[in-house]
CSV table of C-alpha atoms in Angstrom, one decimal:
chain,number,residue,atom,x,y,z
R,1,ALA,CA,17.2,31.4,-118.3
R,2,ALA,CA,13.5,30.7,-118.4
R,3,GLY,CA,14.3,26.9,-118.1
R,4,THR,CA,16.6,27.5,-115.3
R,5,ALA,CA,14.0,29.7,-113.6
R,6,GLN,CA,11.4,27.1,-114.0
R,7,ALA,CA,13.7,24.3,-112.6
R,8,LEU,CA,14.6,26.5,-109.7
R,9,ALA,CA,10.9,27.3,-109.2
R,10,ASN,CA,10.1,23.6,-109.2
R,11,ARG,CA,12.9,22.9,-106.7
R,12,ALA,CA,11.6,25.7,-104.6
R,13,ALA,CA,8.2,24.3,-104.6
R,14,ALA,CA,9.5,20.8,-103.7
R,15,ALA,CA,11.6,22.3,-100.9
R,16,ALA,CA,8.6,24.3,-99.8
R,17,GLY,CA,6.6,21.1,-99.6
R,18,VAL,CA,9.4,19.4,-97.6
R,19,ALA,CA,9.6,22.4,-95.4
R,20,ARG,CA,5.9,22.4,-95.0
R,21,ASP,CA,5.9,18.7,-94.1
R,22,ALA,CA,8.8,19.2,-91.7
R,23,ALA,CA,7.0,22.1,-90.2
R,24,ASN,CA,3.8,20.1,-89.8
R,25,SER,CA,5.8,17.2,-88.3
R,26,ALA,CA,7.6,19.6,-85.9
R,27,ALA,CA,4.2,21.0,-84.9
R,28,ALA,CA,2.9,17.5,-84.3
R,29,HIS,CA,5.9,16.6,-82.2
R,30,ALA,CA,5.7,19.9,-80.4
R,31,ASP,CA,2.0,19.1,-79.6
R,32,LYS,CA,3.0,15.7,-78.3
R,33,ALA,CA,5.8,17.2,-76.3
R,34,ALA,CA,3.4,19.7,-74.8
R,35,ALA,CA,1.0,16.9,-73.9
R,36,ALA,CA,3.9,14.9,-72.4
R,37,ALA,CA,5.0,17.9,-70.5
R,38,GLU,CA,1.4,18.4,-69.2
R,39,GLU,CA,1.2,14.7,-68.2
R,40,ALA,CA,4.6,15.0,-66.5
R,41,ALA,CA,3.4,18.0,-64.6
R,42,ALA,CA,0.2,16.2,-63.6
R,43,ASN,CA,2.2,13.1,-62.5
R,44,ALA,CA,4.6,15.3,-60.7
R,45,GLY,CA,1.6,16.6,-58.7
R,46,LYS,CA,0.5,13.1,-58.1
R,47,ALA,CA,4.1,12.2,-56.9
R,48,ILE,CA,4.0,15.1,-54.5
R,49,GLU,CA,0.6,14.0,-53.2
R,50,TYR,CA,1.7,10.4,-52.9
R,51,ALA,CA,4.8,11.5,-51.1
R,52,LYS,CA,2.7,13.5,-48.7
R,53,ARG,CA,0.4,10.5,-48.2
R,54,SER,CA,3.3,8.1,-47.7
R,55,THR,CA,4.8,10.4,-45.2
R,56,GLU,CA,1.6,10.6,-43.3
R,57,TYR,CA,1.2,6.8,-43.4
R,58,ALA,CA,4.8,6.4,-42.3
R,59,LYS,CA,4.1,8.7,-39.4
R,60,GLN,CA,1.0,6.7,-38.5
R,61,ALA,CA,3.1,3.5,-38.7
R,62,VAL,CA,5.7,4.9,-36.3
R,63,ASP,CA,3.0,6.0,-33.9
R,64,ALA,CA,1.3,2.6,-34.0
R,65,ALA,CA,4.7,0.9,-33.5
R,66,ASN,CA,5.5,3.1,-30.5
R,67,THR,CA,2.0,2.4,-29.1
R,68,ALA,CA,2.8,-1.3,-29.5
R,69,VAL,CA,6.1,-0.9,-27.7
R,70,ASP,CA,4.4,1.0,-24.9
R,71,ALA,CA,1.8,-1.7,-24.7
R,72,VAL,CA,4.5,-4.4,-24.4
R,73,ARG,CA,6.3,-2.3,-21.8
R,74,GLU,CA,3.1,-1.9,-19.8
R,75,ALA,CA,2.4,-5.6,-20.1
R,76,ASN,CA,5.8,-6.4,-18.8
R,77,GLU,CA,5.2,-4.0,-15.9
R,78,VAL,CA,1.8,-5.7,-15.2
R,79,GLU,CA,3.5,-9.1,-15.3
R,80,ALA,CA,6.2,-7.9,-12.9
R,81,ALA,CA,3.6,-6.4,-10.6
R,82,ALA,CA,1.6,-9.7,-10.7
R,83,ARG,CA,4.7,-11.7,-9.8
R,84,LYS,CA,5.4,-9.3,-6.9
R,85,ALA,CA,1.8,-9.5,-5.7
R,86,GLU,CA,1.9,-13.3,-5.9
R,87,THR,CA,5.3,-13.4,-4.0
R,88,ASP,CA,3.9,-11.1,-1.4
R,89,ARG,CA,0.7,-13.2,-1.0
R,90,ILE,CA,2.9,-16.4,-0.7
R,91,ALA,CA,5.0,-14.6,1.9
R,92,GLU,CA,1.8,-13.6,3.9
R,93,ASP,CA,0.4,-17.1,3.6
R,94,THR,CA,3.7,-18.5,4.7
R,95,GLU,CA,3.8,-16.3,7.8
R,96,LEU,CA,0.2,-17.3,8.7
R,97,GLY,CA,0.9,-20.9,8.0
R,98,VAL,CA,4.1,-20.8,10.2
R,99,LEU,CA,2.1,-19.4,13.1
R,100,GLU,CA,-0.6,-22.1,12.7
R,101,ALA,CA,2.0,-24.8,12.4
R,102,ARG,CA,3.8,-23.6,15.5
R,103,LEU,CA,0.5,-23.9,17.4
R,104,GLN,CA,0.1,-27.5,16.1
R,105,ALA,CA,3.7,-28.3,17.1
R,106,GLN,CA,3.1,-26.8,20.5
R,107,ALA,CA,-0.1,-28.9,20.9
R,108,GLU,CA,1.9,-32.0,19.9
R,109,THR,CA,4.6,-31.2,22.3
R,110,GLU,CA,2.1,-30.6,25.1
R,111,ASP,CA,0.4,-33.9,24.2
R,112,ALA,CA,3.7,-35.7,24.3
R,113,ALA,CA,4.6,-34.1,27.6
R,114,ARG,CA,1.3,-35.0,29.0
R,115,VAL,CA,1.7,-38.6,27.9
R,116,GLU,CA,5.2,-38.7,29.2
R,117,LYS,CA,4.0,-37.3,32.5
R,118,GLN,CA,1.3,-39.8,32.7
R,119,ARG,CA,3.7,-42.6,31.9
R,120,THR,CA,6.1,-41.2,34.5
R,121,GLN,CA,3.3,-40.9,37.0
R,122,VAL,CA,2.2,-44.5,36.2
R,123,SER,CA,5.8,-45.6,36.5
R,124,GLN,CA,6.2,-43.7,39.8
R,125,THR,CA,2.9,-45.1,41.0
R,126,SER,CA,3.9,-48.5,40.1
R,127,GLU,CA,7.2,-48.2,41.8
R,128,GLU,CA,5.5,-46.6,44.8
R,129,VAL,CA,2.9,-49.4,44.9
R,130,LYS,CA,5.7,-51.9,44.7
R,131,GLY,CA,7.5,-50.2,47.5
R,132,PHE,CA,4.3,-50.2,49.7
R,133,ILE,CA,3.6,-53.8,48.9
R,134,SER,CA,7.2,-54.8,49.7
R,135,THR,CA,7.0,-52.9,53.0
R,136,ALA,CA,3.6,-54.5,53.8
R,137,GLU,CA,4.8,-58.0,53.0
R,138,ALA,CA,7.9,-57.4,55.2
R,139,ALA,CA,5.8,-56.2,58.1
R,140,LEU,CA,3.4,-59.0,57.7
R,141,ALA,CA,6.3,-61.5,57.7
R,142,ALA,CA,7.7,-59.9,60.8
R,143,GLY,CA,4.3,-60.3,62.5
R,144,ASN,CA,3.6,-56.5,62.5
R,145,THR,CA,0.0,-56.8,61.2
R,146,ALA,CA,-1.1,-53.3,62.1
R,147,SER,CA,1.8,-51.7,60.1
R,148,ALA,CA,1.2,-54.1,57.2
R,149,VAL,CA,-2.5,-53.1,57.1
R,150,THR,CA,-1.7,-49.4,57.2
R,151,VAL,CA,0.9,-49.6,54.3
R,152,GLY,CA,-1.4,-52.1,52.5
R,153,ARG,CA,-4.2,-49.7,52.5
R,154,LYS,CA,-1.9,-47.0,51.0
R,155,ALA,CA,-1.0,-49.5,48.2
R,156,ALA,CA,-4.6,-50.4,47.5
R,157,LEU,CA,-5.5,-46.7,47.4
R,158,ARG,CA,-3.0,-46.1,44.6
R,159,LEU,CA,-4.6,-49.0,42.6
R,160,LEU,CA,-8.1,-47.6,42.6
R,161,ASP,CA,-7.5,-46.0,39.1
R,162,SER,CA,-5.8,-49.1,37.7
R,163,SER,CA,-6.6,-50.1,34.1
R,164,GLY,CA,-7.2,-53.7,35.2
R,165,SER,CA,-10.7,-54.3,36.4
R,166,TRP,CA,-9.8,-57.3,38.6
R,167,THR,CA,-7.0,-55.3,40.3
R,168,ARG,CA,-9.2,-52.3,40.8
R,169,GLY,CA,-12.0,-54.4,42.2
R,170,ALA,CA,-9.8,-56.3,44.6
R,171,ALA,CA,-8.3,-53.0,45.8
R,172,GLU,CA,-11.8,-51.6,46.4
R,173,PHE,CA,-12.8,-54.7,48.3
R,174,ALA,CA,-9.8,-54.6,50.5
R,175,LEU,CA,-10.3,-50.9,51.3
R,176,SER,CA,-13.9,-51.4,52.1
R,177,GLY,CA,-13.3,-54.5,54.2
R,178,SER,CA,-11.6,-55.3,57.5
R,179,GLU,CA,-8.0,-55.6,58.4
R,180,HIS,CA,-8.2,-59.3,57.6
R,181,ASP,CA,-9.4,-58.4,54.1
R,182,VAL,CA,-6.4,-56.0,53.7
R,183,VAL,CA,-4.0,-58.7,54.9
R,184,ASN,CA,-5.6,-61.2,52.6
R,185,TRP,CA,-5.3,-58.8,49.7
R,186,ILE,CA,-1.6,-58.2,50.4
R,187,ASP,CA,-0.9,-61.9,50.7
R,188,ALA,CA,-3.1,-63.5,48.0
R,189,ASP,CA,-6.0,-61.5,46.4
R,190,ARG,CA,-3.7,-58.9,44.8
R,191,LEU,CA,-1.7,-61.5,43.0
R,192,LEU,CA,-4.8,-63.4,41.9
R,193,ALA,CA,-6.4,-60.2,40.5
R,194,GLN,CA,-3.2,-59.3,38.7
R,195,GLN,CA,-3.0,-62.7,37.1
R,196,GLN,CA,-6.6,-62.4,36.0
R,197,ASP,CA,-6.0,-59.0,34.5
R,198,ASP,CA,-3.0,-60.4,32.7
R,199,ARG,CA,-5.1,-63.2,31.3
R,200,GLU,CA,-7.6,-60.7,30.0
R,201,ASN,CA,-4.8,-58.6,28.5
R,202,VAL,CA,-3.5,-61.7,26.7
R,203,LEU,CA,-7.0,-62.5,25.4
R,204,ALA,CA,-7.4,-58.9,24.1
R,205,LEU,CA,-3.9,-59.1,22.5
R,206,ALA,CA,-4.7,-62.4,20.8
R,207,GLN,CA,-7.9,-60.9,19.3
R,208,SER,CA,-6.1,-57.9,17.8
R,209,SER,CA,-2.7,-59.4,16.8
R,210,THR,CA,-1.4,-61.7,14.1
R,211,ALA,CA,-2.0,-65.4,13.9
R,212,ALA,CA,1.4,-66.3,15.3
R,213,VAL,CA,0.9,-64.0,18.4
R,214,ALA,CA,-2.7,-65.3,18.8
R,215,ALA,CA,-1.4,-68.9,18.8
R,216,ALA,CA,1.2,-68.1,21.4
R,217,ALA,CA,-1.4,-66.3,23.5
R,218,GLU,CA,-3.7,-69.3,23.3
R,219,ARG,CA,-0.9,-71.5,24.5
R,220,ALA,CA,-0.1,-69.1,27.4
R,221,LEU,CA,-3.8,-69.1,28.4
R,222,ALA,CA,-3.9,-72.9,28.3
R,223,ASP,CA,-0.7,-73.2,30.4
R,224,SER,CA,-1.2,-74.4,34.0
R,225,ASP,CA,1.5,-72.0,35.3
R,226,PRO,CA,-0.3,-69.1,37.0
R,227,ASN,CA,2.4,-66.7,35.7
R,228,ALA,CA,2.2,-67.9,32.1
R,229,ALA,CA,0.1,-64.9,31.0
R,230,THR,CA,2.4,-62.4,32.7
R,231,VAL,CA,5.5,-64.0,31.1
R,232,PHE,CA,3.8,-63.9,27.8
R,233,LEU,CA,3.0,-60.2,28.1
R,234,GLU,CA,6.6,-59.4,29.2
R,235,THR,CA,8.5,-61.5,26.6
R,236,GLY,CA,6.4,-64.1,24.9
R,237,ALA,CA,4.4,-61.7,22.7
R,238,ILE,CA,7.6,-60.1,21.4
R,239,GLU,CA,9.1,-63.5,20.6
R,240,ALA,CA,5.9,-64.7,18.9
R,241,ALA,CA,5.8,-61.6,16.8
R,242,ALA,CA,9.4,-61.9,15.6
R,243,ALA,CA,8.7,-63.4,12.2
R,244,ASP,CA,5.8,-60.9,11.6
R,245,ASN,CA,8.0,-58.0,12.7
R,246,ARG,CA,10.8,-59.1,10.4
R,247,VAL,CA,8.3,-59.0,7.5
R,248,LEU,CA,7.2,-55.6,8.6
R,249,VAL,CA,10.8,-54.4,8.6
R,250,PHE,CA,11.3,-55.7,5.1
R,251,GLN,CA,8.1,-53.9,4.1
R,252,VAL,CA,9.5,-50.7,5.5
R,253,LEU,CA,12.7,-51.1,3.5
R,254,SER,CA,10.7,-51.9,0.3
R,255,GLN,CA,9.0,-48.5,0.5
R,256,ASP,CA,12.3,-46.7,-0.2
R,257,PRO,CA,12.6,-45.0,3.2
R,258,GLY,CA,15.0,-42.3,4.1
R,259,LYS,CA,18.6,-42.7,5.2
R,260,ALA,CA,17.9,-42.9,8.9
R,261,VAL,CA,15.1,-45.4,8.7
R,262,ARG,CA,17.1,-47.6,6.3
R,263,ALA,CA,20.0,-47.6,8.7
R,264,LYS,CA,18.0,-48.4,11.8
R,265,ALA,CA,16.0,-51.1,9.9
R,266,GLN,CA,19.1,-52.7,8.6
R,267,ALA,CA,20.7,-52.7,12.1
R,268,ALA,CA,17.6,-54.4,13.5
R,269,LEU,CA,17.8,-57.1,10.8
R,270,ASN,CA,21.5,-57.5,11.3
R,271,ALA,CA,20.9,-58.0,15.1
R,272,GLY,CA,18.2,-60.6,14.2
R,273,THR,CA,16.7,-60.7,17.7
R,274,ALA,CA,13.0,-60.4,18.4
R,275,GLY,CA,13.7,-57.6,20.8
R,276,ALA,CA,15.7,-55.6,18.2
R,277,LEU,CA,12.9,-55.9,15.7
R,278,HIS,CA,10.3,-55.0,18.2
R,279,HIS,CA,12.3,-52.0,19.5
R,280,PHE,CA,12.8,-50.8,15.9
R,281,LEU,CA,9.1,-50.9,15.1
R,282,THR,CA,7.9,-49.4,18.3
R,283,VAL,CA,10.6,-46.9,19.1
R,284,GLU,CA,13.3,-46.3,16.5
R,285,LEU,CA,11.1,-46.2,13.4
R,286,SER,CA,9.2,-43.2,14.7
R,287,GLU,CA,12.3,-41.3,15.6
R,288,ALA,CA,14.1,-42.2,12.4
R,289,THR,CA,11.1,-41.2,10.3
R,290,LYS,CA,11.0,-37.8,12.0
R,291,GLU,CA,14.7,-37.3,11.1
R,292,ASP,CA,14.2,-38.4,7.5
R,293,ASP,CA,11.2,-36.1,7.1
R,294,ARG,CA,13.2,-33.1,8.3
R,295,VAL,CA,16.0,-34.0,5.9
R,296,GLU,CA,13.5,-34.2,3.0
R,297,LEU,CA,11.8,-30.9,4.0
R,298,PHE,CA,15.2,-29.1,4.0
R,299,ARG,CA,15.9,-30.6,0.5
R,300,LEU,CA,12.6,-29.3,-0.8
R,301,LEU,CA,13.2,-26.0,0.9
R,302,ASP,CA,16.4,-25.7,-1.1
R,303,THR,CA,15.3,-27.1,-4.5
R,304,GLY,CA,11.5,-26.4,-4.7
R,305,GLY,CA,9.6,-23.6,-6.3
R,306,PRO,CA,7.9,-20.7,-4.4
R,307,TYR,CA,4.9,-22.8,-3.3
R,308,MET,CA,7.1,-25.7,-2.3
R,309,ARG,CA,9.5,-23.5,-0.3
R,310,SER,CA,6.5,-21.9,1.5
R,311,ALA,CA,4.9,-25.2,2.3
R,312,ALA,CA,8.2,-26.8,3.4
R,313,GLN,CA,8.9,-23.9,5.7
R,314,ILE,CA,5.5,-24.2,7.2
R,315,ALA,CA,5.8,-28.0,7.7
R,316,LEU,CA,9.2,-27.6,9.3
R,317,GLU,CA,7.6,-25.4,12.0
R,318,GLY,CA,4.7,-27.9,12.4
R,319,SER,CA,4.2,-31.1,14.2
R,320,ALA,CA,5.8,-34.4,13.3
R,321,ARG,CA,2.4,-35.6,12.1
R,322,MET,CA,2.2,-32.6,9.8
R,323,ARG,CA,5.7,-33.3,8.4
R,324,ARG,CA,4.9,-36.9,7.8
R,325,ALA,CA,1.7,-36.1,5.9
R,326,PHE,CA,3.5,-33.5,3.8
R,327,VAL,CA,6.4,-35.8,2.9
R,328,ILE,CA,4.2,-38.8,1.9
R,329,ARG,CA,1.2,-36.9,0.3
R,330,ASP,CA,1.1,-33.1,0.3
R,331,LYS,CA,4.4,-32.4,-1.4
R,332,PHE,CA,3.1,-33.9,-4.6
R,333,ASN,CA,0.2,-31.5,-4.7
R,334,ILE,CA,2.5,-28.6,-3.9
R,335,ALA,CA,4.8,-29.7,-6.7
R,336,ARG,CA,1.9,-29.6,-9.1
R,337,LEU,CA,1.2,-26.0,-8.0
R,338,ASP,CA,4.8,-25.1,-8.6
R,339,HIS,CA,4.6,-26.8,-12.1
R,340,ASP,CA,1.4,-24.9,-12.9
R,341,HIS,CA,3.0,-21.7,-11.6
R,342,ALA,CA,6.1,-22.2,-13.8
R,343,THR,CA,4.0,-23.1,-16.8
R,344,HIS,CA,1.9,-20.0,-16.4
R,345,ILE,CA,4.9,-17.7,-16.1
R,346,SER,CA,6.6,-19.3,-19.1
R,347,ALA,CA,3.4,-18.9,-21.2
R,348,ILE,CA,2.9,-15.3,-20.1
R,349,ARG,CA,6.5,-14.4,-20.7
R,350,ALA,CA,6.6,-16.2,-24.1
R,351,THR,CA,3.5,-14.2,-25.1
R,352,LEU,CA,5.2,-11.0,-24.0
R,353,ALA,CA,8.4,-11.9,-25.8
R,354,HIS,CA,6.3,-12.6,-29.0
R,355,ALA,CA,4.6,-9.2,-28.5
R,356,ALA,CA,7.9,-7.5,-28.1
R,357,ARG,CA,9.2,-9.2,-31.3
R,358,VAL,CA,6.1,-8.0,-33.1
R,359,ALA,CA,6.5,-4.5,-31.8
R,360,ALA,CA,10.2,-4.5,-32.8
R,361,LYS,CA,9.2,-5.7,-36.3
R,362,ALA,CA,6.6,-2.9,-36.4
R,363,LEU,CA,9.3,-0.4,-35.5
R,364,GLU,CA,11.5,-1.8,-38.2
R,365,ASP,CA,8.7,-1.6,-40.8
R,366,ALA,CA,7.8,1.9,-39.7
R,367,ALA,CA,11.4,3.0,-40.0
R,368,ARG,CA,11.5,1.5,-43.5
R,369,ALA,CA,8.3,3.2,-44.4
R,370,SER,CA,9.7,6.5,-43.1
R,371,LYS,CA,12.8,6.0,-45.2
R,372,ALA,CA,10.6,5.2,-48.3
R,373,ALA,CA,8.5,8.3,-47.5
R,374,ALA,CA,11.7,10.4,-47.3
R,375,GLU,CA,12.9,9.0,-50.6
R,376,ALA,CA,9.4,9.7,-52.0
R,377,ARG,CA,9.6,13.2,-50.8
R,378,GLN,CA,13.0,13.6,-52.4
R,379,ALA,CA,11.7,12.0,-55.6
R,380,ALA,CA,8.7,14.3,-55.4
R,381,GLN,CA,10.9,17.2,-55.1
R,382,GLU,CA,12.9,16.1,-58.1
R,383,ALA,CA,9.6,15.4,-60.0
R,384,ALA,CA,8.5,18.9,-59.1
R,385,GLU,CA,11.7,20.2,-60.6
R,386,TRP,CA,11.2,18.2,-63.7
R,387,ALA,CA,7.6,19.3,-63.8
R,388,ALA,CA,8.8,22.9,-63.8
R,389,LYS,CA,11.2,22.1,-66.6
R,390,ALA,CA,8.4,20.3,-68.4
R,391,ASP,CA,6.3,23.4,-68.1
R,392,GLY,CA,9.1,25.3,-69.7
R,393,TYR,CA,9.6,22.7,-72.3
R,394,ALA,CA,5.8,22.7,-73.0
R,395,LYS,CA,5.9,26.5,-73.4
R,396,ASP,CA,9.0,26.1,-75.7
R,397,ALA,CA,7.2,23.3,-77.6
R,398,LEU,CA,4.1,25.5,-78.0
R,399,ALA,CA,6.3,28.3,-79.2
R,400,SER,CA,8.1,25.9,-81.6
R,401,ALA,CA,4.8,24.6,-82.8
R,402,ALA,CA,3.6,28.1,-83.5
R,403,GLU,CA,6.8,28.9,-85.2
R,404,ALA,CA,6.6,25.7,-87.2
R,405,LYS,CA,3.1,26.5,-88.2
R,406,ALA,CA,4.2,29.9,-89.3
R,407,ASN,CA,7.1,28.4,-91.2
R,408,ALA,CA,4.7,25.8,-92.7
R,409,ASP,CA,2.4,28.7,-93.7
R,410,ALA,CA,5.4,30.6,-95.1
R,411,ALA,CA,6.5,27.4,-96.9
R,412,ASP,CA,3.0,27.0,-98.3
R,413,ARG,CA,3.1,30.6,-99.5
R,414,SER,CA,6.6,30.1,-100.9
R,415,ALA,CA,5.4,27.0,-102.6
R,416,ALA,CA,2.5,28.9,-104.1
R,417,SER,CA,4.8,31.7,-105.2
R,418,ALA,CA,7.2,29.1,-106.7
R,419,ALA,CA,4.4,27.5,-108.5
R,420,GLN,CA,3.3,30.9,-109.9
R,421,SER,CA,6.9,31.7,-110.7
R,422,ALA,CA,7.1,28.4,-112.6
R,423,LYS,CA,4.0,29.3,-114.5
R,424,ASP,CA,5.4,32.7,-115.2
R,425,ALA,CA,8.7,31.2,-116.3
R,426,SER,CA,6.9,28.8,-118.6
R,427,ALA,CA,5.0,31.6,-120.1
R,428,ALA,CA,8.2,33.6,-120.4
R,429,ALA,CA,9.8,30.7,-122.1
R,430,THR,CA,7.0,30.4,-124.5
R,431,THR,CA,7.3,34.1,-125.3
R,432,ALA,CA,11.0,33.8,-125.5
R,433,ARG,CA,10.7,30.9,-127.9
R,434,GLY,CA,8.3,33.0,-130.0
R,435,ALA,CA,10.7,35.9,-129.8
R,436,VAL,CA,13.5,33.6,-131.0
R,437,ARG,CA,11.5,32.4,-133.9
R,438,THR,CA,10.6,36.0,-134.7
R,439,ALA,CA,14.2,37.0,-134.3
R,440,ASN,CA,15.3,34.1,-136.5
R,441,TYR,CA,12.9,35.2,-139.2
R,442,SER,CA,14.0,38.7,-138.9
R,443,MET,CA,17.6,37.6,-139.1
R,444,ARG,CA,16.9,35.6,-142.2
R,445,GLN,CA,15.1,38.6,-143.7
R,446,ALA,CA,17.9,40.9,-142.7
R,447,SER,CA,20.4,38.5,-144.3
R,448,ALA,CA,18.4,38.3,-147.5
R,449,SER,CA,18.1,42.0,-147.5
R,450,ALA,CA,21.8,42.3,-147.0
R,451,LYS,CA,22.5,39.9,-149.9
R,452,GLN,CA,20.1,41.8,-152.1
R,453,ALA,CA,21.9,44.9,-151.0
R,454,VAL,CA,25.2,43.5,-151.8
R,455,ALA,CA,23.8,42.3,-155.1
């Protein structure tokens, strides 16, 4: 019994040690759990703070993105306003340009009318003079000198503003002289003065014309025929210039003219006569050029940009000289303005499109940030819940640690008691063994006494 008690005491001591160690380990783990719970609680607080900060940043990102979108919208409105202002300015300039062009066209029309009137008057004067001279010559041939002188003076009066100096001088001499001088003027001096003026005109033409015309003029001046200069002026100069005029017509065709000019030039070349070539260069070329210029202006009006349409509209209202200058020179400068205008608009709108794309990307990023913030808020809420649980677990761990410590202390006490019990058991065993020996001795003595008693 004593041995069994000692063995049980030893086992109790060992178990108490194991319990003590387990209790100590449980206490240590409880401490770590408490620390972990405290850290979790602290991190949960950080998560909540981070969630708040991310939410604020996401809100700021949304505000910034909306500001960017508003800025792009305002920039688009400014660009549209600028385009409208430019369009209005072009319209105003066009209106003013049209008014000015109409004035120039009116001036050109008036000049042409004045020239035509002068030409008509010259033609009428020439015909009138011819009529007076014919009447005077007829009266003079009929022997009616008085009537011839009267009509002759009227003819000489009409020639006082003649461009020919010899004709003008002869008329002045006749008007200031006697009837004989007038008769002499009708019969001879007038013709001699006209021939002399024609010779001077031939000389002036030779000095300002081509070599072929100058050579023909020289031959006309050297001719003994008194009417050679007059014939040269009427037909000879045109015939002499035929080769040069043909070259000029080919030059016109080589400059890529319009449809009307090309048709008239080709017709003159096909005719092949000096008169046709001369008529094309002096009459038809101008009219065909006007027609082609108008066609080109209408084409530019339909296909050009805002500046080209404005300028073409103005030129169409202007003079033929203005249209010609626009077609051969000014349209290229206006086309450059249209090109610069289109380039500027493209660059501005490309910049606005890029800004709009950046703003859209900013909105997308802000939306993603808001989503992340919402998720962070949700995670923070979950972290807060886990932090609350961790606080509970920490409290449980502290309680478990205290209980473990109490158990460890109780185990230590049990171990001490077990050790004392083991000592007591050992002492009891020693006493028991002594008692056994004493009992054995007493039993042997009793047995001997019994034998002696029997004996």
